[in-house]
Coordinates of C-alpha atoms in Angstrom, one line a residue:
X1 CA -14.3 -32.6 -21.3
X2 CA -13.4 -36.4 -20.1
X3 CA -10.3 -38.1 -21.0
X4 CA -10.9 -41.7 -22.1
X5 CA -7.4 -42.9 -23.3
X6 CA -6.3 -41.0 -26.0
X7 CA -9.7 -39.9 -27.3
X8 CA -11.0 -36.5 -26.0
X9 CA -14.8 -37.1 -25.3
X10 CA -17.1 -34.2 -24.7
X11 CA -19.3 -34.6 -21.3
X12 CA -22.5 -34.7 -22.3
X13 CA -23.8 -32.6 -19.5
X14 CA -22.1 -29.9 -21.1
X15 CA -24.7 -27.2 -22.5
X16 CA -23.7 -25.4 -26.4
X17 CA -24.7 -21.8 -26.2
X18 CA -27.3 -21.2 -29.1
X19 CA -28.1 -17.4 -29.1
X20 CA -24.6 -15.3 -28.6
X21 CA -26.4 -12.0 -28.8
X22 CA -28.4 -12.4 -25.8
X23 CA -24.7 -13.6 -24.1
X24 CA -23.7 -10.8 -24.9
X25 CA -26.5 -8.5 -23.3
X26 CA -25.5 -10.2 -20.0
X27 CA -21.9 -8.5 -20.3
X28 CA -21.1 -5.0 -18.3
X29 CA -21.8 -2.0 -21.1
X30 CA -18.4 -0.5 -22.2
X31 CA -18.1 2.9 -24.3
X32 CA -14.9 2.4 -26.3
X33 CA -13.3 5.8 -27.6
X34 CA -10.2 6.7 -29.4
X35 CA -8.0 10.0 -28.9
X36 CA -4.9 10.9 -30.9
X37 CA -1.9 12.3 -30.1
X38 CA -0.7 14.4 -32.9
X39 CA 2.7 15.6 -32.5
X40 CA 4.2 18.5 -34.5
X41 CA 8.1 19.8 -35.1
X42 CA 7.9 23.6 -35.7
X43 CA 10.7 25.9 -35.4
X44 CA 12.6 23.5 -33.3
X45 CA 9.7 23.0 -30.9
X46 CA 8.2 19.5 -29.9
X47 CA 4.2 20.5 -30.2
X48 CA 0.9 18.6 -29.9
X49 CA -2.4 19.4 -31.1
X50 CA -5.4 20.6 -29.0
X51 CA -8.6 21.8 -28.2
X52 CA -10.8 23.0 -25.7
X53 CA -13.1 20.9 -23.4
X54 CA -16.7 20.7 -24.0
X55 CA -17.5 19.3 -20.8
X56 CA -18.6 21.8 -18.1
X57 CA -16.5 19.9 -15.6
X58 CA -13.3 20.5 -17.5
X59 CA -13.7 23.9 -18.3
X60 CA -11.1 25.9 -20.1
X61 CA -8.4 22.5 -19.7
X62 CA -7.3 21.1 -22.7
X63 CA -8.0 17.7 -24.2
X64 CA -7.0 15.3 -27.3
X65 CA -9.3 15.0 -30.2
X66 CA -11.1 11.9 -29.4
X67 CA -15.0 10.5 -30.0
X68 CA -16.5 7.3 -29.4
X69 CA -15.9 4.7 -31.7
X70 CA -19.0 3.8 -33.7
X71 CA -20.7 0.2 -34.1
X72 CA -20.1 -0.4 -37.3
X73 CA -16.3 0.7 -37.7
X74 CA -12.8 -0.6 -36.0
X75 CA -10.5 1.4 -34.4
X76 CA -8.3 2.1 -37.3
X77 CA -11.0 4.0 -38.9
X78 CA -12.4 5.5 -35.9
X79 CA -9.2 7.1 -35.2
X80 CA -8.8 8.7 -39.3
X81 CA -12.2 9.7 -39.0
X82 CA -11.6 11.5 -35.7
X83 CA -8.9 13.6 -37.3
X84 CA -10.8 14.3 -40.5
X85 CA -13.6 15.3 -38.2
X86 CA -11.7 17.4 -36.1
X87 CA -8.7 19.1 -38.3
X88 CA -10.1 17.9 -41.9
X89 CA -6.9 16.4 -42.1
X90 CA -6.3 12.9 -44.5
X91 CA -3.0 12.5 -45.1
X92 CA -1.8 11.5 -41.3
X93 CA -0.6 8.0 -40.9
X94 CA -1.5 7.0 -37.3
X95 CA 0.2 4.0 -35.4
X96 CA -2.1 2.8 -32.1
X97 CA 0.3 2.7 -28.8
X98 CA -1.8 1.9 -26.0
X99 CA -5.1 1.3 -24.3
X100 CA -6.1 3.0 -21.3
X101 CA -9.2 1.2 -19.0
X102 CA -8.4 3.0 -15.5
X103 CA -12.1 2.8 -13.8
X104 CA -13.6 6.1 -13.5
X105 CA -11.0 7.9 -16.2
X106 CA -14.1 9.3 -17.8
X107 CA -16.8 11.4 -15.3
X108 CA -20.1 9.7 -17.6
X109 CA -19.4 6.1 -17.3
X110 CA -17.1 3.5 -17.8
X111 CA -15.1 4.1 -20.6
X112 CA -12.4 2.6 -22.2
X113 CA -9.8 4.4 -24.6
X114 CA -7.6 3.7 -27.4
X115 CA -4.6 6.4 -28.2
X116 CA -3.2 6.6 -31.4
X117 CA 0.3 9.0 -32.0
X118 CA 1.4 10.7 -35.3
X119 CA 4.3 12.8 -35.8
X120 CA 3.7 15.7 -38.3
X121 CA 5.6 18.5 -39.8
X122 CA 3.4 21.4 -39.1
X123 CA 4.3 23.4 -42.0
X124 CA 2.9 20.8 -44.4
X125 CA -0.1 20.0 -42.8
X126 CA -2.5 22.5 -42.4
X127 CA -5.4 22.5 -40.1
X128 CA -8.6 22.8 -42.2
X129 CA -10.9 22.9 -39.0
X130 CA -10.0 25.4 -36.1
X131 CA -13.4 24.6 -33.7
X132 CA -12.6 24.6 -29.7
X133 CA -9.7 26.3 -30.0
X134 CA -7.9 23.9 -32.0
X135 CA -3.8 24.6 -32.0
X136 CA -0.6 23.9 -31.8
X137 CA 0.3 23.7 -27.9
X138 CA 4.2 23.3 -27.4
X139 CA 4.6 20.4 -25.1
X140 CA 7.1 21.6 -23.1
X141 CA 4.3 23.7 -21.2
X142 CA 1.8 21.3 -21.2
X143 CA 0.1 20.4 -17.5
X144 CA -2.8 19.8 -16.4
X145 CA -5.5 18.3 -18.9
X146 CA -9.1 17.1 -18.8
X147 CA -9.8 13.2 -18.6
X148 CA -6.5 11.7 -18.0
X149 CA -5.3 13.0 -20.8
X150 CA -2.0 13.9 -19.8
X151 CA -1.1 10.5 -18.9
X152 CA -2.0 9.4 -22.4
X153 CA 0.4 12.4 -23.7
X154 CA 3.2 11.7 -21.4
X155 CA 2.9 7.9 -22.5
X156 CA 2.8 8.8 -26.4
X157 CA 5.8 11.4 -25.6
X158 CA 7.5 7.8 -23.9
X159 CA 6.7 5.7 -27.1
X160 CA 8.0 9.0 -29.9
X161 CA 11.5 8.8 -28.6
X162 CA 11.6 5.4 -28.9
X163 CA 10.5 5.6 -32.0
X164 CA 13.0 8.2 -33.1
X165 CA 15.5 6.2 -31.6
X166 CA 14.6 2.5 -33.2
X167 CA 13.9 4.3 -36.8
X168 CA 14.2 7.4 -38.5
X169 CA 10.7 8.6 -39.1
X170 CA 11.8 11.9 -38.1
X171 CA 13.8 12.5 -40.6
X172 CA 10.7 13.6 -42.5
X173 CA 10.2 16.9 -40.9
X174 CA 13.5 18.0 -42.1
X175 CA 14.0 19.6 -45.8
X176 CA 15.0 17.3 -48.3
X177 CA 18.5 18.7 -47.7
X178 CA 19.5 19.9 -44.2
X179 CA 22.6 20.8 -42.2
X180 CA 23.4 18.5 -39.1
X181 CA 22.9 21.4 -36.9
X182 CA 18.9 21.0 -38.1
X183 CA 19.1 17.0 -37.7
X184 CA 21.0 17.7 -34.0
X185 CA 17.9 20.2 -33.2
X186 CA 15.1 17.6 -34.0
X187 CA 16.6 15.0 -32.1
X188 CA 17.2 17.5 -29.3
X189 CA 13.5 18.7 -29.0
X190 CA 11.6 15.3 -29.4
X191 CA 14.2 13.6 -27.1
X192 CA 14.1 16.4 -24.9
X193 CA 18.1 16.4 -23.7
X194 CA 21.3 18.5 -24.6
X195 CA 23.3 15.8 -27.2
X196 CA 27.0 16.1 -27.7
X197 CA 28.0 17.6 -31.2
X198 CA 30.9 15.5 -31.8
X199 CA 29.3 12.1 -30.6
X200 CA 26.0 13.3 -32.6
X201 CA 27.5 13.5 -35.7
X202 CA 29.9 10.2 -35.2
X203 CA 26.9 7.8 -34.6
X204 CA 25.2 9.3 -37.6
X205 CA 28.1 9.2 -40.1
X206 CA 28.8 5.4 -38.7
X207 CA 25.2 4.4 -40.4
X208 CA 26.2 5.5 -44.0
X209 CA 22.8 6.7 -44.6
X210 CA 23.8 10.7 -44.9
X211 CA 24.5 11.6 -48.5
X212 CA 26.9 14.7 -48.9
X213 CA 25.4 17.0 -51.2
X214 CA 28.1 19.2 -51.8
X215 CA 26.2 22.5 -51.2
X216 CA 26.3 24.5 -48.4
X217 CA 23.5 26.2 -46.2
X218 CA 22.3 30.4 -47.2
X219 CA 21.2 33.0 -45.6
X220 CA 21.5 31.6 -41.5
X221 CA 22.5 33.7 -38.9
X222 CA 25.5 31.4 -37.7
X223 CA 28.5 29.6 -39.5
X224 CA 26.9 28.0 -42.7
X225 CA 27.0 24.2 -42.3
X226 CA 27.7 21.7 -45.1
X227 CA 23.6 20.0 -46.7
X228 CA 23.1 16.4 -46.6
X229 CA 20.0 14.0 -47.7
X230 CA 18.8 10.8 -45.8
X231 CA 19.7 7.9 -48.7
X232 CA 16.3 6.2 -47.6
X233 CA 16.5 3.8 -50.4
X234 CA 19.8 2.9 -48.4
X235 CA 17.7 2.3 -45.3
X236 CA 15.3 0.4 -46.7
X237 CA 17.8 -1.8 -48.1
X238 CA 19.1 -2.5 -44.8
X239 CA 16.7 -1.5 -42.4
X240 CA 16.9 -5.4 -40.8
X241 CA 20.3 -4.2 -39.8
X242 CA 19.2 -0.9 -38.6
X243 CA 20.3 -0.2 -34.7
X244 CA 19.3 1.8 -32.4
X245 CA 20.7 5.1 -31.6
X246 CA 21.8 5.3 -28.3
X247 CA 22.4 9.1 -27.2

């Protein structure tokens, strides 16, 4: 490209590409794939789904549910059709966190991976689909993995408490109504620390988005705690003004 005053002139020397497909055949072959992480909150336990390796380098270690993504679908759809596939699951919303390209992550080739994350209440969505082992694992006892799948774990762990944190999307594996103590245990297991009662409860009374439903827990084995909804009509009223909740 020449400059010639103010008039951008092309240099004729300069040769247009006609046939982008055989460009294309000169570029390095790259598999793309897709794994999710699935969380689960069951019983007060952080948990993540699994299954076996079918590779006879990794066996008996654990791995995500993943598959290559095919040429005629994005990733979006790749990833929903990986958990159909695997769980027969439909209903899972899944948000895509990060892309991992480390050279030799994958023992066949050179393979590039995209992770998705979900956060599920396990005792509404049941897994249709149980092949290689598929289960809950609880994450807290989670080590070593096939690929580098635990990095992609401990990344999508990283990015679900700042999730939690920046909005309340887990707020919808509680019961519609549910003591603090329950809200103060989910916090507790997906942030993975001890929280302070009193300073728990203050930052979530000081967003106005707990509705007192003047009923109180039955049949628990401590103290029975007052019941409260999320107003999440509320929230998304104000959700611009939304903070974070710093624990």
């Amino acid at each position: 490209m020449k400059n010639n005053g103010d008039i951008a002139v092309m240099d004729k020397s300069a040769v247009l590409i006609r046939d982008p497909k055989k460009l294309v055949n000169t570029y390095p072959k790259v598999s793309i794939t897709v794994d999710c992480v699935i969380f689960g909150f069951d019983e007060n336990v952080l948990k993540v789904l699994l299954i076996r390796s079918d590779l006879a380098e990794f066996k008996d270690k654990w791995t995500l549910l993943g598959d290559f993504m095919k040429q005629n679908e994005d990733l979006d759809d790749a990833a929903d059709r990986v958990l159909l596939e695997r769980t027969g699951m439909t209903d899972v919303f899944l948000e895509q966190v990060r892309t991992f390209s480390t050279p030799g992550r994958h023992p066949g080739g050179r393979v590039i991976t995209v992770a998705y994350a979900s956060l599920l209440d396990i005792g509404h969505h049941q897994l249709k689909i149980t092949d290689n082992e598929l289960h809950w694992h609880p994450l807290n006892s989670l080590k070593d993995m096939a690929f580098d799948h635990k990095q992609i774990v401990d990344t999508c762990y990283k990015w679900l408490q700042k999730m939690i944190q920046e909005h309340p999307l887990g707020l919808n594996l509680l019961p519609h109504k549910f003591s603090l103590r329950e809200l103060q245990n989910l916090y507790e297991a997906i942030l993975g620390i001890k929280l302070d009662r009193r300073n728990f409860r203050k930052k979530f009374f000081s967003m106005d988005f707990l509705i007192d439903t003047g009923e109180m827990e039955e049949n628990v084995p401590h103290r029975p705690g007052k019941l409260y909804k999320f107003n999440f009509k509320k929230y998304e009223r104000n959700k611009k003004q939304w903070f974070a909740i710093d624990f």
